[in-house]
Amino acid sequence: MNKPNKWEINVGELATGQALTIPVYQFTPENPSGPSVYIQANVHGAEVQGNAVIFELMKQLENTHLNSVVTLVPLANPMGINQKSGEFTLGRFDPITGINWNREYYDHNFDIEYWYTKNQSHNDSDLFSAFRQTLLSSCQQRLQNPWGISTGQRLATELQILGHQADIVFDLHTGPKSCKHMYCPEYAIDAAQYFSIPYVLVMPNDFAGAMDEAMFCPWWKLSELAETQGRQLDVAVNAFTLELASQERIDMNDAKIDANGILAYLSHKGVITEKVTPVKMDRYACQLENYKKFYAPTAGMIEYLAPLGEKLSVDQPLLSLLRMDQYGTKDEYQHISLDIECIPILHFASAAVHQGTELYKVMTDVFLLEHYPP
C-alpha cells in the first residue's frame, strides 16, 4: 500500500501574524520512472468539489502500482476558503486587491530566445531540466522582490513553484451553476478523451494569468521556438483545468467518476501501471475564442431557462427577465434569446442582477471531438 507524505507550506500571513498554511500530500514510489503529477483544488473558496476528487484519488492511489511522484494540494487557498458572508463563500477574488485568485500567476519575464541560444547545445533531457530550473528560479526571484508582492501573488507563486516541478498539472475548479467542462491546450487535445467530461474548451498559447496557462505556455513557447530553429521538441508539460460542475457542493459519488477520469489519463501516461478505461461518451469542443459570455441587458430578476449542457437553438429562450419596477409596461416581463445556436455551460448563481452582470457562458461553433480538427 502507498502512503503519502504530508507537510505544510506557508503561503502568507494574516494581519495579526498568524501563518496561512496549506497541506501538501505526496506519493513517492521507490523508483519513479513515469511523468510527475501535480493536482490542486479550491483556489476559489466556494469551489470545493475538487477536494472530494482529490480525496477519492488519494484513496485509489494508495492501492495502485505507482510509477511516478504525485503531489496533491487540496484547500489551496486558506484565505479564499474562509472568506464567508452568512451562508455564502465569497472567495473568488482577493478582498484586498479585487483580483481573481486564479489570475495572479507569474508570466516569466526572461528572454526565451536568448535563453535558447545559450542552451540549445544541450540534449533534450538536459534542455528540459535547465528550462524547468529557470522557471523555478524566476518564481523564487518574484517571492524575493525587494518591493514586495501582493497576498494573491505570493499564494499563486508558491503554488506555481509546486506546479513547475511536475510534468502533468491539474487545477480543479467548479462554476457558479455549471455542467462539467474542461480547459485543454490545443497541442494536447487528444488528452480530453480520457476524462469524464463532455465539454472541452480548446486553448491557444496565450497567457492570461491562470494556473494552467502558467504551466503550459512557457513550454509551448519553447517548443515553437525550437521548431523555428529546425529542432522538434515535444511540449514537455501538459496542464488542464477541470471544471467539476457547480460550486458550494460536495458529491462523493460524482467525485469517484471524476477521479476515475483522471486515473484513466494517468494510466495512459504510465503514471500508474493499472489499466483504467475512460468512460465512453460523446465529447464536444469549441475554440476558446468561441466561448461566449452573455451580459444582463438591464437589471432585474432572472429566471435561467436554458438547460446547461444541452443544445439551445435560436428560437429557444435563454432566460426570462422580470422588472417589477416596470409593471404595467412592455418591459415588465420578457424572454431573451440568442441569435446563434449554442450550448450553455454555466450561469450566474443569483436571480437578482445588476445591468451588465455576466449571466451565461455558452459554447458556439461546437464540434465533436472525434472530428478534431473541424
mmCIF file of C-alpha atoms in Angstrom:
data_model
loop_
_atom_site.group_PDB
_atom_site.id
_atom_site.type_symbol
_atom_site.label_atom_id
_atom_site.label_comp_id
_atom_site.label_asym_id
_atom_site.label_seq_id
_atom_site.Cartn_x
_atom_site.Cartn_y
_atom_site.Cartn_z
ATOM 1 C CA MET A 1 0.000 0.000 0.000
ATOM 2 C CA ASN A 2 1.226 3.500 -0.891
ATOM 3 C CA LYS A 3 1.035 6.087 1.888
ATOM 4 C CA PRO A 4 1.506 9.773 1.125
ATOM 5 C CA ASN A 5 3.918 12.004 2.957
ATOM 6 C CA LYS A 6 2.337 15.165 4.327
ATOM 7 C CA TRP A 7 3.758 18.581 5.089
ATOM 8 C CA GLU A 8 2.553 22.169 5.100
ATOM 9 C CA ILE A 9 3.831 25.218 3.277
ATOM 10 C CA ASN A 10 3.416 28.820 4.336
ATOM 11 C CA VAL A 11 1.593 30.915 1.726
ATOM 12 C CA GLY A 12 1.168 34.160 3.666
ATOM 13 C CA GLU A 13 0.316 35.786 6.980
ATOM 14 C CA LEU A 14 -2.791 37.384 8.454
ATOM 15 C CA ALA A 15 -2.701 40.912 9.825
ATOM 16 C CA THR A 16 -2.407 39.541 13.358
ATOM 17 C CA GLY A 17 0.644 37.494 12.415
ATOM 18 C CA GLN A 18 -0.829 34.006 12.113
ATOM 19 C CA ALA A 19 0.661 31.980 9.287
ATOM 20 C CA LEU A 20 -1.531 30.896 6.384
ATOM 21 C CA THR A 21 -0.557 27.315 5.578
ATOM 22 C CA ILE A 22 -1.810 24.667 3.182
ATOM 23 C CA PRO A 23 -1.427 20.872 3.393
ATOM 24 C CA VAL A 24 0.616 19.085 0.734
ATOM 25 C CA TYR A 25 0.372 15.325 0.179
ATOM 26 C CA GLN A 26 2.914 13.454 -1.916
ATOM 27 C CA PHE A 27 3.058 9.856 -3.113
ATOM 28 C CA THR A 28 6.643 8.857 -3.945
ATOM 29 C CA PRO A 29 7.361 5.386 -5.373
ATOM 30 C CA GLU A 30 10.678 3.722 -4.662
ATOM 31 C CA ASN A 31 11.967 4.117 -8.218
ATOM 32 C CA PRO A 32 9.999 6.818 -10.059
ATOM 33 C CA SER A 33 10.033 6.295 -13.815
ATOM 34 C CA GLY A 34 6.890 7.997 -15.151
ATOM 35 C CA PRO A 35 5.935 11.658 -15.546
ATOM 36 C CA SER A 36 5.402 13.515 -12.279
ATOM 37 C CA VAL A 37 1.965 14.881 -11.424
ATOM 38 C CA TYR A 38 0.666 17.917 -9.524
ATOM 39 C CA ILE A 39 -3.017 18.366 -8.623
ATOM 40 C CA GLN A 40 -4.546 21.300 -6.714
ATOM 41 C CA ALA A 41 -8.079 22.254 -5.721
ATOM 42 C CA ASN A 42 -10.095 25.039 -4.087
ATOM 43 C CA VAL A 43 -8.125 28.082 -5.235
ATOM 44 C CA HIS A 44 -11.560 29.712 -5.301
ATOM 45 C CA GLY A 45 -13.165 29.457 -1.893
ATOM 46 C CA ALA A 46 -16.620 28.197 -2.916
ATOM 47 C CA GLU A 47 -15.272 25.636 -5.397
ATOM 48 C CA VAL A 48 -14.997 22.705 -3.033
ATOM 49 C CA GLN A 49 -15.774 19.644 -5.173
ATOM 50 C CA GLY A 50 -12.112 19.330 -6.173
ATOM 51 C CA ASN A 51 -11.336 18.379 -2.576
ATOM 52 C CA ALA A 52 -13.690 15.402 -2.879
ATOM 53 C CA VAL A 53 -11.992 14.359 -6.111
ATOM 54 C CA ILE A 54 -8.533 14.606 -4.508
ATOM 55 C CA PHE A 55 -9.806 12.534 -1.582
ATOM 56 C CA GLU A 56 -11.023 9.797 -3.953
ATOM 57 C CA LEU A 57 -7.777 9.943 -5.930
ATOM 58 C CA MET A 58 -5.686 9.530 -2.803
ATOM 59 C CA LYS A 59 -7.735 6.539 -1.664
ATOM 60 C CA GLN A 60 -7.212 4.888 -5.047
ATOM 61 C CA LEU A 61 -3.534 5.816 -5.346
ATOM 62 C CA GLU A 62 -2.891 4.061 -2.054
ATOM 63 C CA ASN A 63 -3.770 0.788 -3.778
ATOM 64 C CA THR A 64 -2.202 1.200 -7.231
ATOM 65 C CA HIS A 65 1.178 0.304 -8.638
ATOM 66 C CA LEU A 66 2.558 3.810 -8.785
ATOM 67 C CA ASN A 67 5.376 4.724 -11.194
ATOM 68 C CA SER A 68 5.563 8.468 -10.587
ATOM 69 C CA VAL A 69 5.676 11.138 -7.932
ATOM 70 C CA VAL A 70 2.152 12.519 -7.407
ATOM 71 C CA THR A 71 1.708 15.713 -5.383
ATOM 72 C CA LEU A 72 -1.764 16.791 -4.278
ATOM 73 C CA VAL A 73 -2.806 20.107 -2.737
ATOM 74 C CA PRO A 74 -6.417 20.355 -1.537
ATOM 75 C CA LEU A 75 -7.525 23.511 0.277
ATOM 76 C CA ALA A 76 -5.079 25.525 -1.826
ATOM 77 C CA ASN A 77 -6.323 28.957 -0.744
ATOM 78 C CA PRO A 78 -6.997 29.313 3.002
ATOM 79 C CA MET A 79 -7.895 32.989 2.713
ATOM 80 C CA GLY A 80 -10.470 32.386 -0.027
ATOM 81 C CA ILE A 81 -11.943 29.306 1.659
ATOM 82 C CA ASN A 82 -12.507 31.241 4.899
ATOM 83 C CA GLN A 83 -13.943 34.324 3.189
ATOM 84 C CA LYS A 84 -17.565 33.846 4.276
ATOM 85 C CA SER A 85 -20.606 36.125 4.309
ATOM 86 C CA GLY A 86 -23.541 34.489 6.004
ATOM 87 C CA GLU A 87 -24.118 31.123 4.361
ATOM 88 C CA PHE A 88 -22.110 32.005 1.242
ATOM 89 C CA THR A 89 -18.405 31.651 0.456
ATOM 90 C CA LEU A 90 -17.119 34.720 -1.395
ATOM 91 C CA GLY A 91 -13.582 33.576 -2.039
ATOM 92 C CA ARG A 92 -13.256 34.140 -5.779
ATOM 93 C CA PHE A 93 -11.466 37.481 -5.535
ATOM 94 C CA ASP A 94 -8.674 38.728 -3.316
ATOM 95 C CA PRO A 95 -10.558 41.045 -0.909
ATOM 96 C CA ILE A 96 -7.560 43.370 -0.717
ATOM 97 C CA THR A 97 -6.994 43.947 -4.453
ATOM 98 C CA GLY A 98 -10.218 42.667 -6.017
ATOM 99 C CA ILE A 99 -8.229 40.457 -8.407
ATOM 100 C CA ASN A 100 -9.382 36.939 -9.249
ATOM 101 C CA TRP A 101 -7.281 34.485 -7.219
ATOM 102 C CA ASN A 102 -6.773 32.472 -10.426
ATOM 103 C CA ARG A 103 -5.284 35.402 -12.340
ATOM 104 C CA GLU A 104 -2.265 36.041 -10.109
ATOM 105 C CA TYR A 105 0.201 33.504 -11.565
ATOM 106 C CA TYR A 106 3.513 34.669 -12.912
ATOM 107 C CA ASP A 107 4.245 35.325 -16.566
ATOM 108 C CA HIS A 108 8.012 34.788 -16.590
ATOM 109 C CA ASN A 109 9.777 37.809 -17.990
ATOM 110 C CA PHE A 110 13.021 36.281 -19.191
ATOM 111 C CA ASP A 111 14.041 36.426 -22.882
ATOM 112 C CA ILE A 112 13.281 32.896 -24.084
ATOM 113 C CA GLU A 113 15.068 33.398 -27.421
ATOM 114 C CA TYR A 114 18.264 34.473 -25.667
ATOM 115 C CA TRP A 115 17.889 31.592 -23.195
ATOM 116 C CA TYR A 116 17.504 29.083 -26.018
ATOM 117 C CA THR A 117 20.529 30.441 -27.862
ATOM 118 C CA LYS A 118 22.642 29.876 -24.742
ATOM 119 C CA ASN A 119 21.275 26.384 -24.025
ATOM 120 C CA GLN A 120 20.465 24.841 -27.399
ATOM 121 C CA SER A 121 23.567 22.615 -27.364
ATOM 122 C CA HIS A 122 22.013 20.502 -24.563
ATOM 123 C CA ASN A 123 20.291 17.243 -25.405
ATOM 124 C CA ASP A 124 16.523 17.270 -24.928
ATOM 125 C CA SER A 125 16.577 15.903 -21.385
ATOM 126 C CA ASP A 126 19.204 18.381 -20.163
ATOM 127 C CA LEU A 127 17.493 21.235 -22.000
ATOM 128 C CA PHE A 128 14.208 20.470 -20.261
ATOM 129 C CA SER A 129 15.926 20.254 -16.866
ATOM 130 C CA ALA A 130 17.638 23.601 -17.387
ATOM 131 C CA PHE A 131 14.390 25.226 -18.546
ATOM 132 C CA ARG A 132 12.482 23.900 -15.535
ATOM 133 C CA GLN A 133 15.148 25.248 -13.203
ATOM 134 C CA THR A 134 14.939 28.625 -14.924
ATOM 135 C CA LEU A 135 11.166 28.755 -14.313
ATOM 136 C CA LEU A 136 11.623 27.807 -10.653
ATOM 137 C CA SER A 137 14.384 30.393 -10.162
ATOM 138 C CA SER A 138 12.173 33.026 -11.765
ATOM 139 C CA CYS A 139 9.413 32.249 -9.237
ATOM 140 C CA GLN A 140 11.867 32.492 -6.346
ATOM 141 C CA GLN A 141 13.000 35.891 -7.612
ATOM 142 C CA ARG A 142 9.383 37.044 -7.612
ATOM 143 C CA LEU A 143 8.995 35.976 -3.970
ATOM 144 C CA GLN A 144 12.158 37.856 -3.069
ATOM 145 C CA ASN A 145 11.181 41.107 -4.782
ATOM 146 C CA PRO A 146 12.592 43.852 -2.507
ATOM 147 C CA TRP A 147 9.451 45.918 -3.126
ATOM 148 C CA GLY A 148 7.261 43.013 -2.028
ATOM 149 C CA ILE A 149 4.335 41.339 -3.795
ATOM 150 C CA SER A 150 0.624 41.144 -3.057
ATOM 151 C CA THR A 151 -1.058 38.476 -0.945
ATOM 152 C CA GLY A 152 -2.565 36.891 -4.058
ATOM 153 C CA GLN A 153 0.722 36.949 -5.939
ATOM 154 C CA ARG A 154 2.509 35.260 -3.049
ATOM 155 C CA LEU A 155 -0.078 32.483 -2.840
ATOM 156 C CA ALA A 156 -0.040 31.970 -6.613
ATOM 157 C CA THR A 157 3.745 31.885 -6.782
ATOM 158 C CA GLU A 158 4.038 29.302 -4.009
ATOM 159 C CA LEU A 159 1.530 27.115 -5.860
ATOM 160 C CA GLN A 160 3.300 27.769 -9.149
ATOM 161 C CA ILE A 161 6.582 26.517 -7.688
ATOM 162 C CA LEU A 162 4.899 23.227 -6.799
ATOM 163 C CA GLY A 163 3.348 23.001 -10.256
ATOM 164 C CA HIS A 164 6.576 23.742 -12.134
ATOM 165 C CA GLN A 165 8.129 20.639 -10.613
ATOM 166 C CA ALA A 166 5.622 18.377 -12.402
ATOM 167 C CA ASP A 167 5.097 17.122 -15.958
ATOM 168 C CA ILE A 168 1.305 16.861 -15.663
ATOM 169 C CA VAL A 169 -0.749 19.508 -13.841
ATOM 170 C CA PHE A 170 -4.442 19.598 -12.934
ATOM 171 C CA ASP A 171 -6.213 22.623 -11.463
ATOM 172 C CA LEU A 172 -9.634 21.598 -10.131
ATOM 173 C CA HIS A 173 -12.419 24.189 -10.196
ATOM 174 C CA THR A 174 -16.194 24.489 -10.455
ATOM 175 C CA GLY A 175 -18.536 27.080 -11.939
ATOM 176 C CA PRO A 176 -21.326 29.024 -10.177
ATOM 177 C CA LYS A 177 -24.176 26.907 -11.659
ATOM 178 C CA SER A 178 -22.414 24.733 -14.172
ATOM 179 C CA CYS A 179 -22.162 21.487 -16.100
ATOM 180 C CA LYS A 180 -18.799 19.725 -16.276
ATOM 181 C CA HIS A 181 -16.289 21.121 -18.751
ATOM 182 C CA MET A 182 -12.539 21.435 -19.072
ATOM 183 C CA TYR A 183 -9.887 23.726 -20.479
ATOM 184 C CA CYS A 184 -7.384 21.894 -22.672
ATOM 185 C CA PRO A 185 -4.391 23.314 -24.596
ATOM 186 C CA GLU A 186 -4.691 22.752 -28.326
ATOM 187 C CA TYR A 187 -1.484 20.725 -28.570
ATOM 188 C CA ALA A 188 -2.885 18.212 -26.029
ATOM 189 C CA ILE A 189 -6.426 17.980 -27.392
ATOM 190 C CA ASP A 190 -6.258 14.175 -27.623
ATOM 191 C CA ALA A 191 -5.995 14.032 -23.824
ATOM 192 C CA ALA A 192 -9.619 15.145 -23.440
ATOM 193 C CA GLN A 193 -10.911 11.703 -24.469
ATOM 194 C CA TYR A 194 -9.760 10.224 -21.134
ATOM 195 C CA PHE A 195 -11.690 12.464 -18.733
ATOM 196 C CA SER A 196 -15.308 12.001 -17.677
ATOM 197 C CA ILE A 197 -16.154 15.451 -19.007
ATOM 198 C CA PRO A 198 -18.371 16.100 -22.050
ATOM 199 C CA TYR A 199 -17.388 19.678 -22.967
ATOM 200 C CA VAL A 200 -13.917 20.927 -23.867
ATOM 201 C CA LEU A 201 -12.607 24.466 -24.363
ATOM 202 C CA VAL A 202 -9.572 24.408 -26.656
ATOM 203 C CA MET A 203 -6.942 26.900 -25.509
ATOM 204 C CA PRO A 204 -4.347 28.805 -27.573
ATOM 205 C CA ASN A 205 -0.823 29.598 -26.423
ATOM 206 C CA ASP A 206 -1.821 32.826 -24.655
ATOM 207 C CA PHE A 207 -1.152 33.715 -21.027
ATOM 208 C CA ALA A 208 -3.988 35.430 -19.130
ATOM 209 C CA GLY A 209 -2.867 34.759 -15.565
ATOM 210 C CA ALA A 210 -4.436 31.336 -14.869
ATOM 211 C CA MET A 211 -2.651 28.319 -13.396
ATOM 212 C CA ASP A 212 -2.971 26.051 -16.442
ATOM 213 C CA GLU A 213 -1.552 28.771 -18.704
ATOM 214 C CA ALA A 214 1.297 29.426 -16.272
ATOM 215 C CA MET A 215 2.198 25.744 -16.555
ATOM 216 C CA PHE A 216 1.975 25.051 -20.286
ATOM 217 C CA CYS A 217 2.615 28.399 -22.013
ATOM 218 C CA PRO A 218 6.389 28.568 -21.319
ATOM 219 C CA TRP A 219 6.909 25.001 -22.555
ATOM 220 C CA TRP A 220 4.741 25.535 -25.623
ATOM 221 C CA LYS A 221 6.715 28.676 -26.464
ATOM 222 C CA LEU A 222 9.967 26.741 -26.061
ATOM 223 C CA SER A 223 8.690 24.064 -28.448
ATOM 224 C CA GLU A 224 7.569 26.640 -31.019
ATOM 225 C CA LEU A 225 10.872 28.499 -30.793
ATOM 226 C CA ALA A 226 12.898 25.294 -31.238
ATOM 227 C CA GLU A 227 10.832 24.439 -34.313
ATOM 228 C CA THR A 228 11.840 27.722 -35.955
ATOM 229 C CA GLN A 229 15.443 26.576 -35.433
ATOM 230 C CA GLY A 230 14.777 23.210 -37.083
ATOM 231 C CA ARG A 231 14.522 21.233 -33.833
ATOM 232 C CA GLN A 232 11.498 19.152 -32.867
ATOM 233 C CA LEU A 233 10.737 19.355 -29.148
ATOM 234 C CA ASP A 234 7.647 17.907 -27.527
ATOM 235 C CA VAL A 235 5.749 20.254 -25.246
ATOM 236 C CA ALA A 236 7.106 18.741 -22.037
ATOM 237 C CA VAL A 237 4.280 19.768 -19.684
ATOM 238 C CA ASN A 238 0.546 19.100 -20.016
ATOM 239 C CA ALA A 239 -1.786 21.220 -17.887
ATOM 240 C CA PHE A 240 -5.568 21.177 -17.630
ATOM 241 C CA THR A 241 -8.300 22.953 -15.716
ATOM 242 C CA LEU A 242 -11.196 20.649 -14.863
ATOM 243 C CA GLU A 243 -14.495 22.359 -14.020
ATOM 244 C CA LEU A 244 -16.398 19.858 -11.854
ATOM 245 C CA ALA A 245 -19.965 21.238 -12.094
ATOM 246 C CA SER A 246 -21.294 23.762 -9.527
ATOM 247 C CA GLN A 247 -19.759 25.483 -6.513
ATOM 248 C CA GLU A 248 -20.764 25.151 -2.830
ATOM 249 C CA ARG A 249 -21.356 21.429 -3.402
ATOM 250 C CA ILE A 250 -19.766 18.134 -2.354
ATOM 251 C CA ASP A 251 -20.911 14.971 -4.161
ATOM 252 C CA MET A 252 -18.782 11.942 -3.273
ATOM 253 C CA ASN A 253 -20.338 9.660 -5.888
ATOM 254 C CA ASP A 254 -19.646 12.220 -8.593
ATOM 255 C CA ALA A 255 -16.113 12.635 -7.209
ATOM 256 C CA LYS A 256 -15.449 8.940 -7.869
ATOM 257 C CA ILE A 257 -16.458 9.391 -11.510
ATOM 258 C CA ASP A 258 -14.107 12.343 -11.998
ATOM 259 C CA ALA A 259 -11.281 10.677 -10.087
ATOM 260 C CA ASN A 260 -11.644 7.687 -12.415
ATOM 261 C CA GLY A 261 -11.367 10.018 -15.416
ATOM 262 C CA ILE A 262 -8.126 11.492 -14.076
ATOM 263 C CA LEU A 263 -6.820 7.989 -13.357
ATOM 264 C CA ALA A 264 -7.673 6.949 -16.930
ATOM 265 C CA TYR A 265 -5.404 9.723 -18.190
ATOM 266 C CA LEU A 266 -2.668 8.893 -15.654
ATOM 267 C CA SER A 267 -2.907 5.257 -16.711
ATOM 268 C CA HIS A 268 -2.470 6.298 -20.357
ATOM 269 C CA LYS A 269 0.625 8.340 -19.403
ATOM 270 C CA GLY A 270 2.196 5.492 -17.404
ATOM 271 C CA VAL A 271 1.841 7.157 -14.005
ATOM 272 C CA ILE A 272 0.110 4.022 -12.723
ATOM 273 C CA THR A 273 0.544 0.502 -14.075
ATOM 274 C CA GLU A 274 -3.131 -0.470 -13.804
ATOM 275 C CA LYS A 275 -5.256 -0.076 -16.916
ATOM 276 C CA VAL A 276 -8.140 2.349 -16.300
ATOM 277 C CA THR A 277 -10.657 2.598 -19.128
ATOM 278 C CA PRO A 278 -12.151 6.021 -19.851
ATOM 279 C CA VAL A 279 -15.906 6.479 -19.912
ATOM 280 C CA LYS A 280 -17.469 6.081 -23.359
ATOM 281 C CA MET A 281 -19.285 9.317 -24.090
ATOM 282 C CA ASP A 282 -19.630 11.992 -26.748
ATOM 283 C CA ARG A 283 -17.275 14.873 -26.120
ATOM 284 C CA TYR A 284 -17.821 18.252 -27.728
ATOM 285 C CA ALA A 285 -15.370 21.112 -28.088
ATOM 286 C CA CYS A 286 -15.004 24.681 -29.245
ATOM 287 C CA GLN A 287 -12.115 27.059 -29.548
ATOM 288 C CA LEU A 288 -11.753 29.309 -26.520
ATOM 289 C CA GLU A 289 -12.474 32.371 -28.660
ATOM 290 C CA ASN A 290 -15.901 30.859 -29.386
ATOM 291 C CA TYR A 291 -16.776 30.511 -25.698
ATOM 292 C CA LYS A 292 -19.100 33.485 -25.403
ATOM 293 C CA LYS A 293 -20.389 35.495 -22.455
ATOM 294 C CA PHE A 294 -23.886 36.986 -22.276
ATOM 295 C CA TYR A 295 -24.367 40.020 -20.011
ATOM 296 C CA ALA A 296 -27.602 41.314 -18.499
ATOM 297 C CA PRO A 297 -29.027 43.964 -20.866
ATOM 298 C CA THR A 298 -30.840 45.586 -17.926
ATOM 299 C CA ALA A 299 -31.138 44.991 -14.222
ATOM 300 C CA GLY A 300 -33.885 42.737 -12.958
ATOM 301 C CA MET A 301 -34.871 39.308 -11.661
ATOM 302 C CA ILE A 302 -33.667 36.416 -13.817
ATOM 303 C CA GLU A 303 -35.197 33.017 -14.457
ATOM 304 C CA TYR A 304 -32.490 30.896 -16.057
ATOM 305 C CA LEU A 305 -34.371 28.855 -18.656
ATOM 306 C CA ALA A 306 -31.700 27.267 -20.843
ATOM 307 C CA PRO A 307 -30.666 23.815 -19.530
ATOM 308 C CA LEU A 308 -26.920 23.521 -19.024
ATOM 309 C CA GLY A 309 -25.110 21.094 -21.293
ATOM 310 C CA GLU A 310 -27.928 20.913 -23.866
ATOM 311 C CA LYS A 311 -28.016 22.389 -27.353
ATOM 312 C CA LEU A 312 -30.001 25.647 -27.473
ATOM 313 C CA SER A 313 -31.477 26.652 -30.813
ATOM 314 C CA VAL A 314 -32.036 30.230 -31.907
ATOM 315 C CA ASP A 315 -35.789 30.079 -31.251
ATOM 316 C CA GLN A 316 -35.437 28.827 -27.651
ATOM 317 C CA PRO A 317 -35.316 31.334 -24.761
ATOM 318 C CA LEU A 318 -32.097 31.673 -22.798
ATOM 319 C CA LEU A 319 -33.739 33.378 -19.811
ATOM 320 C CA SER A 320 -36.647 35.498 -18.694
ATOM 321 C CA LEU A 321 -36.272 38.953 -17.169
ATOM 322 C CA LEU A 322 -38.760 40.272 -14.584
ATOM 323 C CA ARG A 323 -38.898 44.029 -13.850
ATOM 324 C CA MET A 324 -41.383 44.786 -11.056
ATOM 325 C CA ASP A 325 -40.453 48.466 -11.275
ATOM 326 C CA GLN A 326 -41.759 48.387 -14.879
ATOM 327 C CA TYR A 327 -45.098 46.732 -14.017
ATOM 328 C CA GLY A 328 -47.775 47.750 -16.492
ATOM 329 C CA THR A 329 -45.315 48.481 -19.305
ATOM 330 C CA LYS A 330 -43.960 46.369 -22.157
ATOM 331 C CA ASP A 331 -40.756 45.855 -20.146
ATOM 332 C CA GLU A 332 -42.389 44.238 -17.119
ATOM 333 C CA TYR A 333 -41.551 40.683 -18.262
ATOM 334 C CA GLN A 334 -39.702 39.442 -21.317
ATOM 335 C CA HIS A 335 -37.968 36.367 -22.696
ATOM 336 C CA ILE A 336 -34.476 36.773 -24.127
ATOM 337 C CA SER A 337 -32.957 34.523 -26.812
ATOM 338 C CA LEU A 338 -29.585 34.489 -28.527
ATOM 339 C CA ASP A 339 -29.130 34.879 -32.279
ATOM 340 C CA ILE A 340 -26.853 31.832 -32.578
ATOM 341 C CA GLU A 341 -27.105 28.125 -31.780
ATOM 342 C CA CYS A 342 -25.054 27.269 -28.703
ATOM 343 C CA ILE A 343 -24.556 25.006 -25.707
ATOM 344 C CA PRO A 344 -24.975 26.826 -22.366
ATOM 345 C CA ILE A 345 -22.234 25.717 -19.963
ATOM 346 C CA LEU A 346 -22.759 27.824 -16.839
ATOM 347 C CA HIS A 347 -24.803 30.677 -15.466
ATOM 348 C CA PHE A 348 -24.678 33.198 -12.639
ATOM 349 C CA ALA A 349 -25.881 31.889 -9.286
ATOM 350 C CA SER A 350 -28.162 34.746 -8.217
ATOM 351 C CA ALA A 351 -31.590 35.644 -9.597
ATOM 352 C CA ALA A 352 -31.213 39.357 -8.749
ATOM 353 C CA VAL A 353 -28.731 41.034 -11.098
ATOM 354 C CA HIS A 354 -27.316 44.420 -11.965
ATOM 355 C CA GLN A 355 -27.201 45.581 -15.548
ATOM 356 C CA GLY A 356 -24.028 44.166 -17.091
ATOM 357 C CA THR A 357 -23.856 41.056 -14.890
ATOM 358 C CA GLU A 358 -22.321 38.079 -16.706
ATOM 359 C CA LEU A 359 -25.344 35.765 -16.853
ATOM 360 C CA TYR A 360 -24.343 32.862 -19.099
ATOM 361 C CA LYS A 361 -21.283 31.373 -20.752
ATOM 362 C CA VAL A 362 -22.056 29.371 -23.872
ATOM 363 C CA MET A 363 -20.091 27.309 -26.390
ATOM 364 C CA THR A 364 -20.566 28.257 -30.053
ATOM 365 C CA ASP A 365 -19.183 26.711 -33.267
ATOM 366 C CA VAL A 366 -19.177 23.388 -31.446
ATOM 367 C CA PHE A 367 -17.721 20.215 -32.978
ATOM 368 C CA LEU A 368 -17.480 16.577 -31.956
ATOM 369 C CA LEU A 369 -14.039 15.996 -30.524
ATOM 370 C CA GLU A 370 -13.520 12.901 -32.672
ATOM 371 C CA HIS A 371 -13.752 15.243 -35.659
ATOM 372 C CA TYR A 372 -10.941 17.485 -34.435
ATOM 373 C CA PRO A 373 -9.672 19.464 -36.223
ATOM 374 C CA PRO A 374 -13.059 20.621 -37.573
#
